[in-house]
mmCIF file of C-alpha atoms in Angstrom:
data_model
loop_
_atom_site.group_PDB
_atom_site.id
_atom_site.type_symbol
_atom_site.label_atom_id
_atom_site.label_comp_id
_atom_site.label_asym_id
_atom_site.label_seq_id
_atom_site.Cartn_x
_atom_site.Cartn_y
_atom_site.Cartn_z
ATOM 1 C CA MET A 1 -0.360 0.161 -0.241
ATOM 2 C CA PRO A 2 1.414 3.287 -0.931
ATOM 3 C CA THR A 3 3.026 5.530 2.005
ATOM 4 C CA PRO A 4 2.581 9.285 2.144
ATOM 5 C CA TYR A 5 6.425 9.231 1.837
ATOM 6 C CA ASP A 6 6.111 7.218 -1.477
ATOM 7 C CA SER A 7 3.546 10.255 -2.810
ATOM 8 C CA ILE A 8 6.149 12.494 -1.610
ATOM 9 C CA GLY A 9 9.288 10.938 -3.123
ATOM 10 C CA GLN A 10 7.132 10.575 -6.599
ATOM 11 C CA SER A 11 6.026 14.294 -6.377
ATOM 12 C CA GLY A 12 9.207 15.569 -5.750
ATOM 13 C CA LEU A 13 10.485 13.370 -8.892
ATOM 14 C CA GLN A 14 8.068 14.796 -10.947
ATOM 15 C CA PHE A 15 9.004 18.473 -10.014
ATOM 16 C CA PHE A 16 12.692 17.608 -10.690
ATOM 17 C CA GLY A 17 11.662 16.273 -14.005
ATOM 18 C CA LYS A 18 9.394 19.182 -14.654
ATOM 19 C CA VAL A 19 12.027 21.700 -13.840
ATOM 20 C CA SER A 20 14.683 20.142 -15.673
ATOM 21 C CA ALA A 21 12.705 20.057 -19.129
ATOM 22 C CA SER A 22 11.551 23.491 -18.819
ATOM 23 C CA ILE A 23 15.114 24.744 -18.126
ATOM 24 C CA SER A 24 16.415 22.338 -21.042
ATOM 25 C CA HIS A 25 13.973 23.796 -23.035
ATOM 26 C CA GLU A 26 14.994 27.395 -22.266
ATOM 27 C CA LEU A 27 18.616 26.528 -23.112
ATOM 28 C CA LYS A 28 17.921 25.040 -26.386
ATOM 29 C CA ASN A 29 16.054 28.682 -27.181
ATOM 30 C CA VAL A 30 18.804 30.306 -25.756
ATOM 31 C CA LEU A 31 21.475 28.120 -28.013
ATOM 32 C CA ALA A 32 19.115 28.744 -31.265
ATOM 33 C CA ILE A 33 19.280 31.861 -31.130
ATOM 34 C CA ILE A 34 23.139 31.609 -30.403
ATOM 35 C CA ASN A 35 23.517 29.263 -33.491
ATOM 36 C CA GLU A 36 21.319 31.801 -35.464
ATOM 37 C CA ASN A 37 23.452 34.761 -35.004
ATOM 38 C CA ALA A 38 26.735 33.003 -35.541
ATOM 39 C CA GLY A 39 25.184 31.867 -38.810
ATOM 40 C CA LEU A 40 24.187 35.060 -39.485
ATOM 41 C CA LEU A 41 27.802 36.490 -38.881
ATOM 42 C CA GLU A 42 29.029 33.656 -41.500
ATOM 43 C CA ASP A 43 26.290 34.963 -43.808
ATOM 44 C CA LEU A 44 27.481 38.573 -43.820
ATOM 45 C CA THR A 45 31.082 37.316 -43.677
ATOM 46 C CA PHE A 46 30.378 35.388 -47.046
ATOM 47 C CA ALA A 47 28.864 38.515 -48.593
ATOM 48 C CA ALA A 48 31.826 40.333 -47.583
ATOM 49 C CA GLN A 49 34.136 38.529 -49.417
ATOM 50 C CA ARG A 50 32.093 38.801 -52.128
ATOM 51 C CA GLY A 51 32.164 42.506 -52.145
ATOM 52 C CA SER A 52 29.067 43.415 -50.085
ATOM 53 C CA ALA A 53 29.909 46.238 -47.630
ATOM 54 C CA ILE A 54 29.272 44.975 -43.909
ATOM 55 C CA ASP A 55 26.723 47.260 -42.037
ATOM 56 C CA PRO A 56 28.432 47.940 -38.462
ATOM 57 C CA GLU A 57 25.264 48.565 -37.053
ATOM 58 C CA ARG A 58 23.915 45.240 -38.308
ATOM 59 C CA LEU A 59 27.357 43.874 -36.654
ATOM 60 C CA ASN A 60 26.242 45.349 -33.514
ATOM 61 C CA ARG A 61 22.818 43.978 -33.092
ATOM 62 C CA THR A 62 24.363 40.512 -33.603
ATOM 63 C CA ALA A 63 26.848 41.269 -30.663
ATOM 64 C CA GLN A 64 24.329 42.602 -28.497
ATOM 65 C CA ASN A 65 22.206 39.541 -29.199
ATOM 66 C CA PHE A 66 25.002 37.360 -28.102
ATOM 67 C CA LEU A 67 25.327 39.539 -24.881
ATOM 68 C CA LYS A 68 21.491 39.254 -24.304
ATOM 69 C CA GLN A 69 21.451 35.231 -24.579
ATOM 70 C CA ILE A 70 24.635 35.012 -22.468
ATOM 71 C CA HIS A 71 23.257 37.023 -19.837
ATOM 72 C CA ARG A 72 19.997 35.137 -20.445
ATOM 73 C CA ALA A 73 21.637 31.221 -20.052
ATOM 74 C CA ASP A 74 23.422 32.924 -16.994
ATOM 75 C CA GLU A 75 19.960 33.506 -15.325
ATOM 76 C CA ILE A 76 18.758 30.108 -16.015
ATOM 77 C CA LEU A 77 21.842 28.320 -14.635
ATOM 78 C CA LYS A 78 22.060 30.140 -11.660
ATOM 79 C CA ASN A 79 18.493 29.396 -10.966
ATOM 80 C CA MET A 80 19.078 25.809 -11.880
ATOM 81 C CA SER A 81 22.312 25.670 -9.334
ATOM 82 C CA ARG A 82 20.399 27.149 -6.622
ATOM 83 C CA PHE A 83 17.439 24.526 -7.167
ATOM 84 C CA ALA A 84 20.066 21.746 -7.323
ATOM 85 C CA HIS A 85 21.805 22.788 -4.389
ATOM 86 C CA SER A 86 17.920 22.870 -2.450
ATOM 87 C CA VAL A 87 18.457 19.302 -1.485
ATOM 88 C CA ASP A 88 21.777 19.665 0.178
ATOM 89 C CA GLN A 89 20.039 20.034 3.464
ATOM 90 C CA PHE A 90 16.842 18.933 5.161
ATOM 91 C CA ASN A 91 16.337 21.440 7.416
ATOM 92 C CA LEU A 92 17.468 25.177 7.164
ATOM 93 C CA GLN A 93 16.073 28.521 7.739
ATOM 94 C CA VAL A 94 14.875 30.362 4.378
ATOM 95 C CA ASN A 95 13.960 33.464 3.401
ATOM 96 C CA LEU A 96 10.772 32.775 2.005
ATOM 97 C CA HIS A 97 10.913 35.820 -0.175
ATOM 98 C CA GLU A 98 13.992 34.206 -2.153
ATOM 99 C CA LEU A 99 12.583 31.039 -2.050
ATOM 100 C CA ALA A 100 9.493 31.503 -3.609
ATOM 101 C CA GLY A 101 10.948 34.181 -6.243
ATOM 102 C CA LEU A 102 12.940 31.056 -7.356
ATOM 103 C CA VAL A 103 10.098 28.933 -7.534
ATOM 104 C CA ALA A 104 8.143 31.805 -9.427
ATOM 105 C CA ASN A 105 11.417 32.175 -11.802
ATOM 106 C CA LEU A 106 11.469 28.037 -12.577
ATOM 107 C CA ALA A 107 7.568 28.204 -13.402
ATOM 108 C CA GLY A 108 7.924 31.130 -15.499
ATOM 109 C CA ARG A 109 7.910 29.408 -18.978
ATOM 110 C CA PRO A 110 4.839 27.019 -17.887
ATOM 111 C CA ALA A 111 3.041 30.459 -16.697
ATOM 112 C CA ALA A 112 4.139 32.167 -19.843
ATOM 113 C CA MET A 113 2.953 29.239 -22.141
ATOM 114 C CA ARG A 114 -0.552 29.639 -20.432
ATOM 115 C CA LYS A 115 -0.382 33.572 -20.826
ATOM 116 C CA VAL A 116 0.166 33.833 -16.989
ATOM 117 C CA ILE A 117 2.182 36.876 -15.505
ATOM 118 C CA LEU A 118 4.125 35.807 -12.178
ATOM 119 C CA GLU A 119 5.004 38.991 -10.037
ATOM 120 C CA MET A 120 6.610 38.761 -7.064
ATOM 121 C CA ALA A 121 6.095 41.225 -3.838
ATOM 122 C CA VAL A 122 8.510 42.259 -1.456
ATOM 123 C CA PRO A 123 7.395 41.622 2.005
ATOM 124 C CA GLN A 124 7.154 44.236 4.325
ATOM 125 C CA GLU A 125 9.834 42.888 6.809
ATOM 126 C CA PRO A 126 11.890 39.640 6.189
ATOM 127 C CA ALA A 127 9.867 36.357 6.313
ATOM 128 C CA THR A 128 12.292 33.635 7.199
ATOM 129 C CA LEU A 129 11.263 30.049 8.422
ATOM 130 C CA THR A 130 13.075 26.807 9.441
ATOM 131 C CA THR A 131 12.089 23.931 6.826
ATOM 132 C CA ASN A 132 12.744 21.249 4.227
ATOM 133 C CA PRO A 133 13.824 23.620 1.139
ATOM 134 C CA PHE A 134 13.027 21.367 -1.513
ATOM 135 C CA LEU A 135 9.557 20.001 0.100
ATOM 136 C CA LEU A 136 8.514 23.879 0.436
ATOM 137 C CA GLU A 137 9.959 24.638 -3.219
ATOM 138 C CA ASN A 138 7.776 21.614 -4.412
ATOM 139 C CA LEU A 139 4.681 22.702 -2.373
ATOM 140 C CA ILE A 140 5.165 26.288 -3.886
ATOM 141 C CA TRP A 141 5.366 24.646 -7.258
ATOM 142 C CA LEU A 142 2.371 22.916 -6.697
ATOM 143 C CA CYS A 143 0.177 25.614 -5.599
ATOM 144 C CA LEU A 144 1.681 27.515 -8.454
ATOM 145 C CA ASP A 145 0.666 24.852 -10.896
ATOM 146 C CA PHE A 146 -3.001 24.858 -9.842
ATOM 147 C CA ALA A 147 -2.810 28.623 -9.717
ATOM 148 C CA ILE A 148 -1.640 28.979 -13.247
ATOM 149 C CA ALA A 149 -4.022 26.421 -14.735
ATOM 150 C CA ALA A 150 -7.203 28.341 -13.092
ATOM 151 C CA THR A 151 -6.415 31.875 -14.104
ATOM 152 C CA SER A 152 -7.082 33.176 -17.416
ATOM 153 C CA ALA A 153 -4.759 33.803 -20.273
ATOM 154 C CA GLY A 154 -3.646 37.728 -19.909
ATOM 155 C CA GLY A 155 -4.065 37.172 -16.007
ATOM 156 C CA THR A 156 -1.473 38.260 -13.293
ATOM 157 C CA LEU A 157 -0.554 35.984 -10.369
ATOM 158 C CA SER A 158 1.044 37.943 -7.574
ATOM 159 C CA LEU A 159 2.976 36.345 -4.641
ATOM 160 C CA THR A 160 3.287 38.368 -1.407
ATOM 161 C CA PRO A 161 4.864 36.662 1.409
ATOM 162 C CA GLU A 162 4.291 37.827 4.853
ATOM 163 C CA ARG A 163 5.053 37.291 8.571
ATOM 164 C CA THR A 164 1.964 37.533 10.745
ATOM 165 C CA ASP A 165 1.504 36.823 14.529
ATOM 166 C CA SER A 166 0.550 33.188 13.839
ATOM 167 C CA GLY A 167 3.513 32.635 11.415
ATOM 168 C CA ILE A 168 4.789 32.724 7.866
ATOM 169 C CA CYS A 169 2.199 32.887 4.743
ATOM 170 C CA LEU A 170 2.493 32.753 1.089
ATOM 171 C CA HIS A 171 -0.185 34.649 -0.732
ATOM 172 C CA ILE A 172 -1.151 33.993 -4.141
ATOM 173 C CA ALA A 173 -3.513 36.729 -5.399
ATOM 174 C CA GLY A 174 -5.574 36.843 -9.070
ATOM 175 C CA ILE A 175 -6.633 33.313 -9.363
ATOM 176 C CA ASP A 176 -9.665 34.380 -11.413
ATOM 177 C CA LYS A 177 -11.309 30.829 -11.825
ATOM 178 C CA LEU A 178 -10.289 29.858 -8.050
ATOM 179 C CA ALA A 179 -14.198 29.296 -7.048
ATOM 180 C CA GLU A 180 -14.349 26.769 -10.001
ATOM 181 C CA ALA A 181 -11.138 25.098 -9.298
ATOM 182 C CA PHE A 182 -10.252 24.718 -5.644
ATOM 183 C CA PRO A 183 -10.000 22.446 -4.161
ATOM 184 C CA GLY A 184 -10.948 19.735 -6.921
ATOM 185 C CA GLN A 185 -8.013 20.793 -9.485
ATOM 186 C CA MET A 186 -5.185 20.912 -6.524
ATOM 187 C CA PRO A 187 -2.398 18.627 -7.910
ATOM 188 C CA GLU A 188 -2.179 15.132 -6.758
ATOM 189 C CA GLY A 189 0.800 14.948 -4.038
ATOM 190 C CA TYR A 190 -0.293 18.224 -2.496
ATOM 191 C CA ASP A 191 -1.937 17.026 0.233
ATOM 192 C CA ASP A 192 0.900 14.707 1.488
ATOM 193 C CA ILE A 193 3.558 17.522 0.927
ATOM 194 C CA SER A 194 1.559 20.019 3.027
ATOM 195 C CA ALA A 195 1.237 17.387 5.582
ATOM 196 C CA ALA A 196 4.906 17.029 5.963
ATOM 197 C CA LEU A 197 5.381 20.867 6.038
ATOM 198 C CA GLY A 198 2.380 21.368 8.675
ATOM 199 C CA ALA A 199 1.203 23.881 6.360
ATOM 200 C CA SER A 200 -2.713 24.524 4.871
ATOM 201 C CA LEU A 201 -3.950 26.532 1.992
ATOM 202 C CA VAL A 202 -6.722 29.128 3.009
ATOM 203 C CA PRO A 203 -8.731 30.243 -0.017
ATOM 204 C CA ASP A 204 -10.510 33.926 -0.319
ATOM 205 C CA PHE A 205 -13.064 33.167 -3.015
ATOM 206 C CA SER A 206 -13.854 37.004 -2.448
ATOM 207 C CA LYS A 207 -10.339 38.098 -3.539
ATOM 208 C CA ASN A 208 -9.841 35.290 -5.927
ATOM 209 C CA ALA A 209 -6.864 34.704 -3.536
ATOM 210 C CA LEU A 210 -5.197 31.658 -1.666
ATOM 211 C CA THR A 211 -2.814 31.850 1.384
ATOM 212 C CA LEU A 212 -0.322 29.066 1.950
ATOM 213 C CA ARG A 213 0.241 29.056 5.882
ATOM 214 C CA LEU A 214 3.164 27.388 6.819
ATOM 215 C CA ALA A 215 4.207 26.465 10.374
ATOM 216 C CA MET B 1 9.288 30.342 -52.626
ATOM 217 C CA ARG B 2 7.024 31.970 -49.738
ATOM 218 C CA VAL B 3 7.452 30.872 -46.361
ATOM 219 C CA LEU B 4 5.959 31.570 -42.881
ATOM 220 C CA LEU B 5 8.038 31.305 -39.915
ATOM 221 C CA VAL B 6 6.068 31.478 -36.629
ATOM 222 C CA ASP B 7 7.682 30.803 -33.273
ATOM 223 C CA ASP B 8 7.495 32.874 -29.861
ATOM 224 C CA GLU B 9 11.773 33.836 -29.353
ATOM 225 C CA VAL B 10 11.625 36.850 -31.417
ATOM 226 C CA GLU B 11 15.416 36.901 -31.860
ATOM 227 C CA PHE B 12 15.101 33.454 -33.484
ATOM 228 C CA VAL B 13 12.769 34.195 -35.815
ATOM 229 C CA ALA B 14 14.033 37.318 -37.084
ATOM 230 C CA THR B 15 17.271 35.663 -37.322
ATOM 231 C CA LEU B 16 16.370 32.962 -39.085
ATOM 232 C CA ALA B 17 13.935 34.827 -41.336
ATOM 233 C CA GLU B 18 16.548 37.408 -42.424
ATOM 234 C CA ARG B 19 19.186 34.416 -43.273
ATOM 235 C CA LEU B 20 16.707 32.628 -45.489
ATOM 236 C CA SER B 21 16.288 35.598 -47.226
ATOM 237 C CA PHE B 22 19.649 36.117 -48.025
ATOM 238 C CA ARG B 23 19.005 32.298 -49.904
ATOM 239 C CA ASN B 24 16.372 33.939 -51.709
ATOM 240 C CA ILE B 25 13.698 32.642 -49.853
ATOM 241 C CA GLU B 26 10.723 35.468 -49.098
ATOM 242 C CA VAL B 27 9.645 35.024 -45.499
ATOM 243 C CA ASP B 28 7.431 36.574 -43.227
ATOM 244 C CA TYR B 29 7.451 36.095 -39.420
ATOM 245 C CA ALA B 30 5.198 36.161 -36.715
ATOM 246 C CA THR B 31 6.020 35.393 -32.972
ATOM 247 C CA LYS B 32 2.405 34.199 -32.064
ATOM 248 C CA GLY B 33 -0.287 31.914 -33.821
ATOM 249 C CA ALA B 34 -2.838 34.702 -34.139
ATOM 250 C CA ASP B 35 -0.369 36.893 -35.933
ATOM 251 C CA ALA B 36 0.585 34.198 -38.622
ATOM 252 C CA LEU B 37 -3.215 33.561 -39.340
ATOM 253 C CA VAL B 38 -3.303 36.947 -40.420
ATOM 254 C CA LEU B 39 -0.478 37.299 -42.598
ATOM 255 C CA ALA B 40 -1.796 33.962 -43.929
ATOM 256 C CA LYS B 41 -5.190 35.874 -44.970
ATOM 257 C CA LYS B 42 -3.177 38.528 -46.592
ATOM 258 C CA LYS B 43 -0.748 36.247 -48.735
ATOM 259 C CA VAL B 44 -0.407 32.817 -50.097
ATOM 260 C CA TYR B 45 2.209 30.721 -48.740
ATOM 261 C CA ASP B 46 4.224 27.770 -50.096
ATOM 262 C CA LEU B 47 5.364 26.496 -46.397
ATOM 263 C CA ALA B 48 5.128 27.131 -42.926
ATOM 264 C CA ILE B 49 7.862 26.435 -40.070
ATOM 265 C CA LEU B 50 6.334 26.375 -36.698
ATOM 266 C CA ASP B 51 7.516 26.084 -33.346
ATOM 267 C CA MET B 52 5.445 23.251 -31.654
ATOM 268 C CA LYS B 53 5.431 24.898 -28.140
ATOM 269 C CA MET B 54 4.188 28.377 -28.196
ATOM 270 C CA PRO B 55 1.744 30.516 -25.645
ATOM 271 C CA GLY B 56 -1.796 30.330 -26.771
ATOM 272 C CA ILE B 57 -2.155 28.449 -29.958
ATOM 273 C CA SER B 58 0.783 25.590 -30.325
ATOM 274 C CA GLY B 59 1.928 24.676 -33.392
ATOM 275 C CA ILE B 60 -0.219 21.976 -34.163
ATOM 276 C CA GLU B 61 -3.106 24.060 -33.504
ATOM 277 C CA LEU B 62 -2.040 27.103 -35.240
ATOM 278 C CA LYS B 63 -0.958 23.944 -38.497
ATOM 279 C CA GLY B 64 -4.755 23.123 -38.149
ATOM 280 C CA LEU B 65 -5.970 26.562 -38.462
ATOM 281 C CA LEU B 66 -3.593 27.319 -41.465
ATOM 282 C CA GLU B 67 -4.257 24.483 -43.283
ATOM 283 C CA LYS B 68 -8.181 25.521 -43.552
ATOM 284 C CA GLN B 69 -6.799 28.959 -45.087
ATOM 285 C CA SER B 70 -4.475 27.014 -47.318
ATOM 286 C CA PRO B 71 -4.950 23.511 -48.131
ATOM 287 C CA THR B 72 -2.112 22.868 -49.977
ATOM 288 C CA MET B 73 0.555 24.794 -47.558
ATOM 289 C CA LYS B 74 3.294 22.521 -46.504
ATOM 290 C CA PHE B 75 4.692 22.508 -42.738
ATOM 291 C CA ILE B 76 8.088 21.698 -41.208
ATOM 292 C CA PHE B 77 7.917 21.650 -36.931
ATOM 293 C CA LEU B 78 10.627 23.090 -34.922
ATOM 294 C CA THR B 79 10.848 22.367 -31.459
ATOM 295 C CA GLY B 80 13.330 22.789 -28.315
ATOM 296 C CA HIS B 81 11.920 19.597 -26.886
ATOM 297 C CA GLY B 82 13.074 16.267 -27.697
ATOM 298 C CA SER B 83 10.108 14.419 -25.842
ATOM 299 C CA GLU B 84 8.969 11.179 -27.167
ATOM 300 C CA ASP B 85 5.342 12.858 -27.661
ATOM 301 C CA ASP B 86 6.574 16.072 -29.539
ATOM 302 C CA TYR B 87 8.374 13.316 -31.568
ATOM 303 C CA LYS B 88 5.176 11.496 -32.558
ATOM 304 C CA ALA B 89 3.071 14.872 -32.898
ATOM 305 C CA GLY B 90 5.492 16.407 -34.885
ATOM 306 C CA THR B 91 6.257 13.616 -37.505
ATOM 307 C CA SER B 92 2.367 12.518 -38.149
ATOM 308 C CA GLU B 93 1.307 15.985 -38.475
ATOM 309 C CA ALA B 94 4.281 18.029 -40.702
ATOM 310 C CA CYS B 95 6.254 16.990 -43.215
ATOM 311 C CA CYS B 96 9.259 16.876 -40.769
ATOM 312 C CA TYR B 97 10.217 17.560 -37.202
ATOM 313 C CA LEU B 98 13.551 19.722 -36.505
ATOM 314 C CA ILE B 99 14.949 20.047 -33.183
ATOM 315 C CA LYS B 100 16.687 23.537 -32.238
ATOM 316 C CA PRO B 101 19.421 24.585 -32.835
ATOM 317 C CA ILE B 102 18.804 23.999 -36.574
ATOM 318 C CA ASN B 103 21.394 23.459 -39.125
ATOM 319 C CA ILE B 104 20.274 25.765 -42.046
ATOM 320 C CA ASP B 105 21.533 23.425 -44.864
ATOM 321 C CA ILE B 106 19.154 20.493 -43.390
ATOM 322 C CA LEU B 107 16.410 23.169 -43.082
ATOM 323 C CA LEU B 108 16.978 24.121 -46.673
ATOM 324 C CA ALA B 109 16.825 20.603 -47.730
ATOM 325 C CA LYS B 110 13.796 19.906 -45.697
ATOM 326 C CA ILE B 111 11.986 23.328 -47.407
ATOM 327 C CA LYS B 112 13.125 21.596 -50.898
ATOM 328 C CA GLN B 113 11.969 18.225 -49.887
ATOM 329 C CA ALA B 114 8.433 19.558 -48.587
ATOM 330 C CA THR B 115 7.462 22.016 -51.343
ATOM 331 C CA GLU B 116 8.439 19.233 -54.507
ATOM 332 C CA GLU B 117 6.414 16.806 -52.848
#
């Protein structure tokens, strides 16, 4: 009979797989742009060898494209490295703004595919907690997965960490189809991970918002 | 030869369009499926090169919509993915399926092959 640990393990592997697939897709796009710009330089060189003038502005635009894509790949790999190292320690003090921001960055491509924008707000005061970083990332990923699917194309989801008297929360607002989707369409694995972390998800249907309450 | 190129990565699609134009191929490009449909209403294209995964209308959905407008149009799919599902969908729905980054000589050969079929 499957235990909650099986479910958590399965969800964690799926999370790792989805993030890895999304990152590899993003890097493929970066490489494709670099490849086309390198090819364009070859084309311009070939034309110059046959007497055509090279437009310095065109060369500069190509150089700018290279720099932009190198910066983009660097950001993708920084996020990937932070994500990969989140399994280094199973109990760690984390800053919720930084951790949720990382998950929002990792979820950027899936959100963009559904034309949903993710916005991260800075909390008024630091929201830190001691937890299992990878499990918390997985839990926020599942909440975002749900929220993105329950938001109309063109919508914006705002993520706001908050320190309250009763603990640390993450508010996710802008889920315009929340009433139709919650809780029936919460992703598999959510219940077991939230139980393992002592977390709970509280809907506010009047504000199209969810609050993830963390211990 | 008139080609419609559609990909949500503007730097990719614009540069590839420029490179194809150097090779005497008339190319228009769009970064959204909806914009591609508008272009295809104004002009007849021999072939469309479509990214499979785009926000909004996917490449496969776009192919279906373009085919309704232009039944003789040929298709090549591009993707950054290499998943089995993409491969099956790409090879069953289009003349060919290329994984990014692409080799322009292979793309040119595939364009020639598709339009001569």
